[in-house]
PDB file of C-alpha atoms in Angstrom:
ATOM      1  CA  MET W 227      36.286  70.701  93.336  1.00 44.00           C
ATOM      2  CA  PRO W 228      35.903  73.932  91.324  1.00 44.00           C
ATOM      3  CA  ALA W 229      35.889  77.176  93.219  1.00 43.00           C
ATOM      4  CA  THR W 230      32.767  79.271  93.380  1.00 42.00           C
ATOM      5  CA  VAL W 231      32.119  82.992  93.327  1.00 42.00           C
ATOM      6  CA  THR W 232      29.758  83.984  96.127  1.00 42.00           C
ATOM      7  CA  GLN W 233      27.706  87.139  95.867  1.00 42.00           C
ATOM      8  CA  PRO W 234      27.368  89.547  98.837  1.00 44.00           C
ATOM      9  CA  GLN W 235      24.518  88.623 101.160  1.00 46.00           C
ATOM     10  CA  PRO W 236      21.390  90.730 100.708  1.00 44.00           C
ATOM     11  CA  THR W 237      20.355  92.989 103.559  1.00 43.00           C
ATOM     12  CA  SER W 238      16.681  92.202 102.985  1.00 41.00           C
ATOM     13  CA  SER W 239      15.104  89.383 104.952  1.00 40.00           C
ATOM     14  CA  THR W 240      13.543  88.036 101.744  1.00 43.00           C
ATOM     15  CA  THR W 241      15.117  84.722 100.699  1.00 42.00           C
ATOM     16  CA  VAL W 242      16.127  84.245  97.068  1.00 41.00           C
ATOM     17  CA  ARG W 243      14.495  80.939  96.140  1.00 49.00           C
ATOM     18  CA  SER W 244      16.283  80.438  92.826  1.00 55.00           C
ATOM     19  CA  ALA W 245      19.572  82.090  91.950  1.00 66.00           C
ATOM     20  CA  ASP W 246      19.273  83.153  88.295  1.00 79.00           C
ATOM     21  CA  PRO W 247      22.777  83.227  86.781  1.00 91.00           C
ATOM     22  CA  ALA W 248      21.962  85.387  83.746  1.00 94.00           C
ATOM     23  CA  GLY W 249      24.119  88.285  84.904  1.00 94.00           C
ATOM     24  CA  VAL W 250      27.039  86.009  85.765  1.00 94.00           C
ATOM     25  CA  ALA W 251      26.849  84.288  82.355  1.00 96.00           C
ATOM     26  CA  GLU W 252      26.705  87.662  80.618  1.00 97.00           C
ATOM     27  CA  LEU W 253      29.744  88.951  82.524  1.00 97.00           C
ATOM     28  CA  PHE W 254      31.731  85.746  82.004  1.00 97.00           C
ATOM     29  CA  THR W 255      31.042  85.675  78.266  1.00 98.00           C
ATOM     30  CA  ASP W 256      32.251  89.263  77.913  1.00 97.00           C
ATOM     31  CA  LEU W 257      35.452  88.467  79.841  1.00 97.00           C
ATOM     32  CA  TRP W 258      36.016  85.178  77.988  1.00 97.00           C
ATOM     33  CA  LEU W 259      35.594  86.715  74.547  1.00 96.00           C
ATOM     34  CA  ARG W 260      38.126  89.453  75.404  1.00 95.00           C
ATOM     35  CA  SER W 261      40.699  87.169  77.073  1.00 95.00           C
ATOM     36  CA  ASP W 262      43.794  85.455  75.675  1.00 94.00           C
ATOM     37  CA  ARG W 263      45.347  82.180  76.797  1.00 93.00           C
ATOM     38  CA  ALA W 264      48.796  83.692  76.191  1.00 92.00           C
ATOM     39  CA  ASP W 265      48.130  86.329  78.849  1.00 93.00           C
ATOM     40  CA  GLU W 266      46.730  84.323  81.759  1.00 91.00           C
ATOM     41  CA  GLN W 267      47.839  86.947  84.290  1.00 93.00           C
ATOM     42  CA  SER W 268      45.858  89.807  82.784  1.00 95.00           C
ATOM     43  CA  GLY W 269      42.989  91.224  84.775  1.00 96.00           C
ATOM     44  CA  THR W 270      40.497  90.037  82.164  1.00 96.00           C
ATOM     45  CA  ALA W 271      41.789  86.466  82.230  1.00 96.00           C
ATOM     46  CA  GLN W 272      41.926  86.369  86.024  1.00 96.00           C
ATOM     47  CA  ALA W 273      38.345  87.638  86.268  1.00 97.00           C
ATOM     48  CA  ALA W 274      37.192  84.979  83.774  1.00 97.00           C
ATOM     49  CA  HIS W 275      38.991  82.243  85.746  1.00 96.00           C
ATOM     50  CA  ALA W 276      37.361  83.433  88.973  1.00 95.00           C
ATOM     51  CA  LEU W 277      33.976  82.614  87.443  1.00 95.00           C
ATOM     52  CA  ALA W 278      35.118  79.488  85.579  1.00 96.00           C
ATOM     53  CA  PRO W 279      38.293  77.968  87.094  1.00 95.00           C
ATOM     54  CA  GLU W 280      38.369  74.940  84.755  1.00 94.00           C
ATOM     55  CA  VAL W 281      37.374  76.621  81.485  1.00 96.00           C
ATOM     56  CA  PRO W 282      40.157  77.207  78.905  1.00 96.00           C
ATOM     57  CA  LEU W 283      40.534  80.671  77.416  1.00 96.00           C
ATOM     58  CA  PRO W 284      40.609  81.502  73.685  1.00 95.00           C
ATOM     59  CA  GLN W 285      43.998  81.378  71.976  1.00 93.00           C
ATOM     60  CA  ARG W 286      44.831  84.455  69.940  1.00 88.00           C
ATOM     61  CA  SER W 287      46.927  84.395  66.782  1.00 87.00           C
ATOM     62  CA  GLY W 288      48.533  87.748  67.455  1.00 80.00           C
ATOM     63  CA  LYS W 289      46.920  89.264  64.382  1.00 81.00           C
ATOM     64  CA  ALA W 290      44.324  91.996  64.580  1.00 76.00           C
ATOM     65  CA  ALA W 291      40.869  90.489  65.067  1.00 77.00           C
ATOM     66  CA  GLN W 292      38.399  90.913  62.232  1.00 82.00           C
ATOM     67  CA  GLN W 293      35.603  91.748  64.671  1.00 86.00           C
ATOM     68  CA  VAL W 294      35.534  94.002  67.712  1.00 90.00           C
ATOM     69  CA  LEU W 295      33.325  93.011  70.655  1.00 93.00           C
ATOM     70  CA  LEU W 296      30.933  95.793  71.616  1.00 93.00           C
ATOM     71  CA  ARG W 297      28.765  94.250  74.343  1.00 94.00           C
ATOM     72  CA  THR W 298      27.164  91.071  75.645  1.00 97.00           C
ATOM     73  CA  THR W 299      23.583  90.558  76.793  1.00 96.00           C
ATOM     74  CA  ALA W 300      21.892  87.546  78.369  1.00 96.00           C
ATOM     75  CA  VAL W 301      18.726  86.823  76.400  1.00 95.00           C
ATOM     76  CA  ARG W 302      17.422  83.540  77.849  1.00 93.00           C
ATOM     77  CA  SER W 303      17.929  81.413  80.956  1.00 93.00           C
ATOM     78  CA  VAL W 304      16.730  77.806  81.188  1.00 92.00           C
ATOM     79  CA  ARG W 305      16.953  75.664  84.309  1.00 91.00           C
ATOM     80  CA  LEU W 306      17.811  72.072  83.400  1.00 91.00           C
ATOM     81  CA  SER W 307      16.574  68.871  85.028  1.00 89.00           C
ATOM     82  CA  ASP W 308      19.795  68.449  87.034  1.00 88.00           C
ATOM     83  CA  GLY W 309      19.401  71.908  88.569  1.00 85.00           C
ATOM     84  CA  SER W 310      22.055  73.604  86.454  1.00 91.00           C
ATOM     85  CA  TRP W 311      21.353  76.443  84.024  1.00 94.00           C
ATOM     86  CA  SER W 312      21.899  77.085  80.350  1.00 95.00           C
ATOM     87  CA  VAL W 313      22.071  80.792  79.563  1.00 96.00           C
ATOM     88  CA  ILE W 314      22.007  82.117  76.007  1.00 96.00           C
ATOM     89  CA  VAL W 315      24.181  85.217  75.741  1.00 97.00           C
ATOM     90  CA  ALA W 316      24.169  87.512  72.695  1.00 97.00           C
ATOM     91  CA  ALA W 317      27.486  89.095  71.747  1.00 97.00           C
ATOM     92  CA  GLN W 318      27.343  92.166  69.518  1.00 95.00           C
ATOM     93  CA  TYR W 319      30.362  92.665  67.271  1.00 93.00           C
ATOM     94  CA  ALA W 320      31.349  95.378  64.819  1.00 90.00           C
ATOM     95  CA  PRO W 321      33.749  94.682  61.937  1.00 85.00           C
ATOM     96  CA  ARG W 322      37.196  96.179  62.356  1.00 78.00           C
ATOM     97  CA  THR W 323      37.784  99.020  59.903  1.00 70.00           C
ATOM     98  CA  ALA W 324      40.616 101.389  59.074  1.00 59.00           C
ATOM     99  CA  ALA W 325      38.946 103.991  61.275  1.00 58.00           C
ATOM    100  CA  ALA W 326      40.046 104.407  64.875  1.00 57.00           C
ATOM    101  CA  SER W 327      36.723 103.101  66.198  1.00 64.00           C
ATOM    102  CA  PRO W 328      34.529 100.247  64.913  1.00 65.00           C
ATOM    103  CA  ASP W 329      31.281 101.212  63.224  1.00 67.00           C
ATOM    104  CA  PRO W 330      28.375  99.874  65.354  1.00 67.00           C
ATOM    105  CA  SER W 331      25.948 100.438  62.464  1.00 72.00           C
ATOM    106  CA  ASP W 332      27.436  97.343  60.775  1.00 77.00           C
ATOM    107  CA  ALA W 333      27.250  95.227  63.920  1.00 84.00           C
ATOM    108  CA  VAL W 334      26.612  91.491  63.805  1.00 91.00           C
ATOM    109  CA  VAL W 335      25.222  89.383  66.649  1.00 95.00           C
ATOM    110  CA  ARG W 336      26.586  85.983  67.690  1.00 96.00           C
ATOM    111  CA  TYR W 337      25.037  83.734  70.346  1.00 97.00           C
ATOM    112  CA  PHE W 338      26.680  81.543  72.989  1.00 97.00           C
ATOM    113  CA  ALA W 339      25.153  78.958  75.333  1.00 97.00           C
ATOM    114  CA  VAL W 340      26.834  79.142  78.742  1.00 97.00           C
ATOM    115  CA  PRO W 341      26.410  76.268  81.248  1.00 96.00           C
ATOM    116  CA  VAL W 342      26.274  77.512  84.831  1.00 95.00           C
ATOM    117  CA  LEU W 343      25.995  75.784  88.191  1.00 92.00           C
ATOM    118  CA  SER W 344      24.232  77.824  90.849  1.00 85.00           C
ATOM    119  CA  SER W 345      23.038  77.538  94.421  1.00 80.00           C
ATOM    120  CA  ASP W 346      21.158  79.842  96.715  1.00 71.00           C
ATOM    121  CA  GLY W 347      24.029  79.985  99.176  1.00 62.00           C
ATOM    122  CA  ALA W 348      23.834  81.055 102.793  1.00 49.00           C
ATOM    123  CA  GLY W 349      21.006  83.496 103.364  1.00 57.00           C
ATOM    124  CA  GLY W 350      19.995  83.354  99.695  1.00 59.00           C
ATOM    125  CA  ALA W 351      23.187  85.127  98.567  1.00 60.00           C
ATOM    126  CA  GLY W 352      23.787  82.891  95.560  1.00 71.00           C
ATOM    127  CA  ALA W 353      26.930  81.059  94.348  1.00 85.00           C
ATOM    128  CA  PHE W 354      27.850  80.428  90.707  1.00 91.00           C
ATOM    129  CA  THR W 355      30.390  78.475  88.641  1.00 94.00           C
ATOM    130  CA  VAL W 356      30.610  78.338  84.857  1.00 96.00           C
ATOM    131  CA  ARG W 357      31.299  74.654  84.331  1.00 94.00           C
ATOM    132  CA  ALA W 358      32.357  74.540  80.665  1.00 96.00           C
ATOM    133  CA  ALA W 359      33.375  76.776  77.801  1.00 96.00           C
ATOM    134  CA  PRO W 360      30.590  78.587  75.958  1.00 97.00           C
ATOM    135  CA  ALA W 361      29.110  76.862  72.909  1.00 96.00           C
ATOM    136  CA  GLU W 362      28.410  79.089  69.917  1.00 96.00           C
ATOM    137  CA  VAL W 363      24.850  78.448  68.742  1.00 96.00           C
ATOM    138  CA  SER W 364      22.313  79.857  66.316  1.00 93.00           C
ATOM    139  CA  GLY W 365      20.103  82.693  67.475  1.00 89.00           C
ATOM    140  CA  PRO W 366      16.704  82.243  69.137  1.00 87.00           C
ATOM    141  CA  ALA W 367      13.755  81.472  66.891  1.00 86.00           C
ATOM    142  CA  VAL W 368      11.055  84.067  66.346  1.00 85.00           C
ATOM    143  CA  ALA W 369       8.050  83.428  68.565  1.00 84.00           C
ATOM    144  CA  PRO W 370       4.620  83.647  66.919  1.00 85.00           C
ATOM    145  CA  ILE W 371       2.637  86.762  67.737  1.00 75.00           C
ATOM    146  CA  PRO W 372      -0.802  85.971  69.178  1.00 75.00           C
ATOM    147  CA  GLU W 373      -3.845  87.619  67.730  1.00 75.00           C
ATOM    148  CA  ALA W 374      -4.244  91.047  69.310  1.00 71.00           C
ATOM    149  CA  PRO W 375      -7.432  91.610  71.306  1.00 76.00           C
ATOM    150  CA  THR W 376      -7.432  95.229  70.118  1.00 74.00           C
ATOM    151  CA  ASP W 377      -8.386  94.495  66.501  1.00 79.00           C
ATOM    152  CA  ARG W 378     -11.107  97.099  65.906  1.00 87.00           C
ATOM    153  CA  ILE W 379      -9.613 100.082  64.020  1.00 90.00           C
ATOM    154  CA  LEU W 380     -11.018 103.401  65.277  1.00 92.00           C
ATOM    155  CA  PRO W 381     -11.520 106.558  63.180  1.00 89.00           C
ATOM    156  CA  GLY W 382      -8.611 108.991  63.293  1.00 88.00           C
ATOM    157  CA  ASN W 383     -10.882 111.905  64.238  1.00 88.00           C
ATOM    158  CA  GLY W 384     -13.039 109.941  66.661  1.00 89.00           C
ATOM    159  CA  LEU W 385     -13.727 110.403  70.366  1.00 93.00           C
ATOM    160  CA  VAL W 386     -10.842 108.116  71.331  1.00 94.00           C
ATOM    161  CA  ALA W 387      -8.079 109.108  68.886  1.00 93.00           C
ATOM    162  CA  THR W 388      -8.578 112.860  69.343  1.00 94.00           C
ATOM    163  CA  PRO W 389      -7.937 113.020  73.115  1.00 94.00           C
ATOM    164  CA  LEU W 390      -5.137 110.478  72.740  1.00 95.00           C
ATOM    165  CA  ARG W 391      -3.322 112.847  70.363  1.00 95.00           C
ATOM    166  CA  GLU W 392      -3.439 115.520  73.046  1.00 95.00           C
ATOM    167  CA  PHE W 393      -2.489 113.035  75.763  1.00 96.00           C
ATOM    168  CA  PHE W 394       0.611 111.801  73.913  1.00 96.00           C
ATOM    169  CA  ALA W 395       1.658 115.358  73.071  1.00 95.00           C
ATOM    170  CA  ALA W 396       1.626 116.110  76.804  1.00 95.00           C
ATOM    171  CA  TYR W 397       3.166 112.787  77.824  1.00 95.00           C
ATOM    172  CA  LEU W 398       6.020 112.678  75.301  1.00 96.00           C
ATOM    173  CA  THR W 399       6.811 116.340  74.564  1.00 94.00           C
ATOM    174  CA  GLY W 400       5.627 118.123  77.703  1.00 88.00           C
ATOM    175  CA  VAL W 401       3.174 120.301  75.778  1.00 87.00           C
ATOM    176  CA  GLY W 402       0.075 120.502  77.976  1.00 86.00           C
ATOM    177  CA  GLU W 403      -0.901 118.781  81.211  1.00 91.00           C
ATOM    178  CA  VAL W 404      -0.958 115.003  81.383  1.00 94.00           C
ATOM    179  CA  ASP W 405      -3.283 114.927  84.399  1.00 94.00           C
ATOM    180  CA  ARG W 406      -6.267 116.342  82.518  1.00 94.00           C
ATOM    181  CA  TYR W 407      -6.453 113.158  80.413  1.00 95.00           C
ATOM    182  CA  LEU W 408      -6.239 110.702  83.336  1.00 95.00           C
ATOM    183  CA  SER W 409      -8.984 108.962  85.316  1.00 95.00           C
ATOM    184  CA  PRO W 410      -9.355 109.995  88.978  1.00 94.00           C
ATOM    185  CA  GLY W 411      -6.807 108.141  91.097  1.00 92.00           C
ATOM    186  CA  THR W 412      -4.407 107.552  88.179  1.00 93.00           C
ATOM    187  CA  THR W 413      -1.009 109.264  88.221  1.00 91.00           C
ATOM    188  CA  LEU W 414       1.491 109.354  85.373  1.00 91.00           C
ATOM    189  CA  ALA W 415       4.575 111.562  85.051  1.00 90.00           C
ATOM    190  CA  PRO W 416       5.505 112.843  81.584  1.00 91.00           C
ATOM    191  CA  VAL W 417       8.570 111.466  79.800  1.00 92.00           C
ATOM    192  CA  ARG W 418      11.750 113.471  80.436  1.00 90.00           C
ATOM    193  CA  GLY W 419      14.886 113.778  78.356  1.00 88.00           C
ATOM    194  CA  SER W 420      13.582 112.278  75.115  1.00 88.00           C
ATOM    195  CA  GLY W 421      13.906 115.464  73.084  1.00 92.00           C
ATOM    196  CA  TYR W 422      10.674 114.801  71.205  1.00 95.00           C
ATOM    197  CA  THR W 423       9.230 117.906  69.604  1.00 95.00           C
ATOM    198  CA  ALA W 424       6.181 116.482  67.847  1.00 95.00           C
ATOM    199  CA  VAL W 425       3.912 113.451  68.127  1.00 96.00           C
ATOM    200  CA  THR W 426       1.408 111.976  65.715  1.00 95.00           C
ATOM    201  CA  VAL W 427      -1.039 109.170  66.463  1.00 95.00           C
ATOM    202  CA  ASP W 428      -1.059 107.024  63.341  1.00 96.00           C
ATOM    203  CA  GLN W 429      -3.637 104.419  64.341  1.00 95.00           C
ATOM    204  CA  VAL W 430      -5.781 103.469  67.314  1.00 94.00           C
ATOM    205  CA  SER W 431      -7.466 100.086  67.694  1.00 94.00           C
ATOM    206  CA  ALA W 432      -9.748  98.830  70.453  1.00 93.00           C
ATOM    207  CA  ASP W 433     -11.070  95.593  71.914  1.00 90.00           C
ATOM    208  CA  THR W 434     -14.698  96.712  72.042  1.00 89.00           C
ATOM    209  CA  GLU W 435     -17.221  98.359  69.741  1.00 88.00           C
ATOM    210  CA  ALA W 436     -18.081 100.708  72.617  1.00 87.00           C
ATOM    211  CA  ALA W 437     -14.972 102.747  71.684  1.00 89.00           C
ATOM    212  CA  ASP W 438     -16.247 103.264  68.129  1.00 87.00           C
ATOM    213  CA  GLY W 439     -19.025 105.818  68.447  1.00 87.00           C
ATOM    214  CA  PRO W 440     -20.539 107.990  71.177  1.00 92.00           C
ATOM    215  CA  VAL W 441     -18.925 107.798  74.590  1.00 94.00           C
ATOM    216  CA  PRO W 442     -20.888 105.249  76.644  1.00 94.00           C
ATOM    217  CA  GLU W 443     -22.070 105.455  80.240  1.00 95.00           C
ATOM    218  CA  ASP W 444     -19.631 106.265  83.040  1.00 95.00           C
ATOM    219  CA  GLY W 445     -17.435 103.373  84.112  1.00 94.00           C
ATOM    220  CA  ARG W 446     -17.424 101.579  80.760  1.00 94.00           C
ATOM    221  CA  ARG W 447     -13.920 100.270  80.017  1.00 93.00           C
ATOM    222  CA  ALA W 448     -12.013  99.860  76.764  1.00 93.00           C
ATOM    223  CA  ARG W 449      -8.630  98.454  75.922  1.00 93.00           C
ATOM    224  CA  VAL W 450      -6.806 100.242  73.094  1.00 94.00           C
ATOM    225  CA  ARG W 451      -3.489 100.144  71.268  1.00 93.00           C
ATOM    226  CA  ALA W 452      -2.060 103.370  69.884  1.00 95.00           C
ATOM    227  CA  GLN W 453       0.564 103.420  67.125  1.00 94.00           C
ATOM    228  CA  VAL W 454       2.494 106.645  67.633  1.00 96.00           C
ATOM    229  CA  THR W 455       5.294 108.420  65.754  1.00 97.00           C
ATOM    230  CA  ALA W 456       7.456 110.784  67.820  1.00 96.00           C
ATOM    231  CA  THR W 457       9.823 113.222  66.099  1.00 96.00           C
ATOM    232  CA  ASP W 458      12.863 114.563  67.925  1.00 95.00           C
ATOM    233  CA  ALA W 459      14.776 117.821  67.507  1.00 93.00           C
ATOM    234  CA  SER W 460      17.035 116.256  64.868  1.00 92.00           C
ATOM    235  CA  GLY W 461      14.069 115.278  62.743  1.00 94.00           C
ATOM    236  CA  ASP W 462      14.451 111.571  63.512  1.00 95.00           C
ATOM    237  CA  ARG W 463      11.126 109.724  63.631  1.00 96.00           C
ATOM    238  CA  TRP W 464      10.529 107.004  66.219  1.00 96.00           C
ATOM    239  CA  PRO W 465       7.617 104.537  65.830  1.00 96.00           C
ATOM    240  CA  LEU W 466       6.220 103.741  69.289  1.00 95.00           C
ATOM    241  CA  ALA W 467       3.359 101.476  70.411  1.00 93.00           C
ATOM    242  CA  TYR W 468       1.283 101.850  73.585  1.00 94.00           C
ATOM    243  CA  ASP W 469      -1.411  99.712  75.175  1.00 93.00           C
ATOM    244  CA  LEU W 470      -3.819 101.667  77.332  1.00 94.00           C
ATOM    245  CA  SER W 471      -6.890 101.100  79.456  1.00 94.00           C
ATOM    246  CA  LEU W 472      -9.547 103.785  79.042  1.00 95.00           C
ATOM    247  CA  THR W 473     -12.590 104.510  81.206  1.00 96.00           C
ATOM    248  CA  ALA W 474     -15.610 106.561  80.179  1.00 95.00           C
ATOM    249  CA  ARG W 475     -16.482 109.481  82.470  1.00 95.00           C
ATOM    250  CA  ASP W 476     -18.547 112.634  81.957  1.00 95.00           C
ATOM    251  CA  GLY W 477     -18.884 112.076  78.213  1.00 94.00           C
ATOM    252  CA  ARG W 478     -15.227 111.461  77.437  1.00 94.00           C
ATOM    253  CA  TRP W 479     -12.615 108.714  77.519  1.00 95.00           C
ATOM    254  CA  GLU W 480      -9.890 108.994  80.147  1.00 96.00           C
ATOM    255  CA  VAL W 481      -6.623 107.088  80.475  1.00 96.00           C
ATOM    256  CA  THR W 482      -6.824 104.667  83.398  1.00 95.00           C
ATOM    257  CA  ALA W 483      -3.549 102.808  82.814  1.00 93.00           C
ATOM    258  CA  LEU W 484      -0.608 102.875  80.441  1.00 91.00           C
ATOM    259  CA  ASP W 485       0.907  99.433  79.897  1.00 80.00           C
ATOM    260  CA  ALA W 486       3.731 100.084  77.445  1.00 65.00           C
ATOM    261  CA  GLY W 487       5.247  96.787  76.345  1.00 55.00           C
ATOM    262  CA  ALA W 488       2.846  94.692  78.466  1.00 46.00           C
ATOM    263  CA  PRO W 489      -0.497  94.311  76.677  1.00 43.00           C
ATOM    264  CA  THR W 490      -3.369  92.669  78.501  1.00 38.00           C
ATOM    265  CA  LEU W 491      -4.394  89.498  76.695  1.00 34.00           C
ATOM    266  CA  ALA W 492      -7.959  88.659  75.826  1.00 33.00           C
ATOM    267  CA  GLY W 493      -9.874  87.447  78.843  1.00 33.00           C
ATOM    268  CA  GLN W 494      -7.716  89.277  81.372  1.00 38.00           C
ATOM    269  CA  ASP W 495      -8.991  92.143  83.471  1.00 40.00           C
ATOM    270  CA  SER W 496      -7.662  95.624  82.868  1.00 38.00           C
ATOM    271  CA  PRO W 497      -5.638  97.279  85.649  1.00 38.00           C
ATOM    272  CA  THR W 498      -7.555  99.011  88.398  1.00 36.00           C
ATOM    273  CA  PRO W 499      -8.017 102.806  88.169  1.00 35.00           C
ATOM    274  CA  THR W 500      -5.497 103.379  90.973  1.00 32.00           C
ATOM    275  CA  THR W 501      -2.669 101.618  89.143  1.00 34.00           C
ATOM    276  CA  THR W 502      -0.571 103.084  86.367  1.00 34.00           C
ATOM    277  CA  THR W 503       1.958 100.732  84.821  1.00 35.00           C
ATOM    278  CA  THR W 504       4.741 101.565  82.391  1.00 37.00           C
ATOM    279  CA  GLY W 505       6.937  98.917  80.789  1.00 36.00           C
ATOM    280  CA  GLY W 506       5.505  96.283  83.074  1.00 35.00           C
ATOM    281  CA  GLU W 507       6.452  98.052  86.330  1.00 36.00           C
ATOM    282  CA  SER W 508       3.890  99.518  88.691  1.00 35.00           C
ATOM    283  CA  ARG W 509       4.146 103.132  89.699  1.00 33.00           C
TER     284      ARG W 509
END
């Protein structure tokens, strides 16, 4: 029977119900792509064999490779009907040039499907075995984008866009106080280390006509998306997109939640005023 690699047991009492092998597949693919059958005793080859004892390694010609592996990243994990997993791993390569280092700006991406057996193991620790060599496959298809609930374009000098310009200046560049634009009970720390020196709000759209006009009665909610351009000290411009929940209070709109990268779909409730989320993680 093939050997297995067992992960250290967690100290938490929470049991892992399903051991996701994405990280193991990502690590194995990196090791496998860098290994050579002619050097089975190398550390790279030994580490690959520890994860996949029965999988053959690539055979090198001895010539300089045309591509240099930069990194691998697991992009999709699917549990199959027999309980095993198929993990799609992206491998980013740069073409080899005459320069000492490969140029990552010309990188290409290749995809590999990695079959992995997994079990929860004692105490939910998890055990994994790569059961066959990776299969090179085409990249994932592009998923259709659902219609955005925030489809009402707001005026650039309106009562929503204007305070949002000031909010993003404080949030992204540190100019001004973030707290003054937040609803009571909402906390949000400004971004650190980005080096942004200027921010423009290019477009704001909302999910309700209440955001387009006078500020409504206290407690009225609106869901908005802000298209923002941040400029750093080098003059580079970065297009950013933010989904926010706003609440009307004392004649102005205040930020109740920031849900960067995790928009609320139509029909879902907005986050509560005491929750601020960024990138899908609660703070």
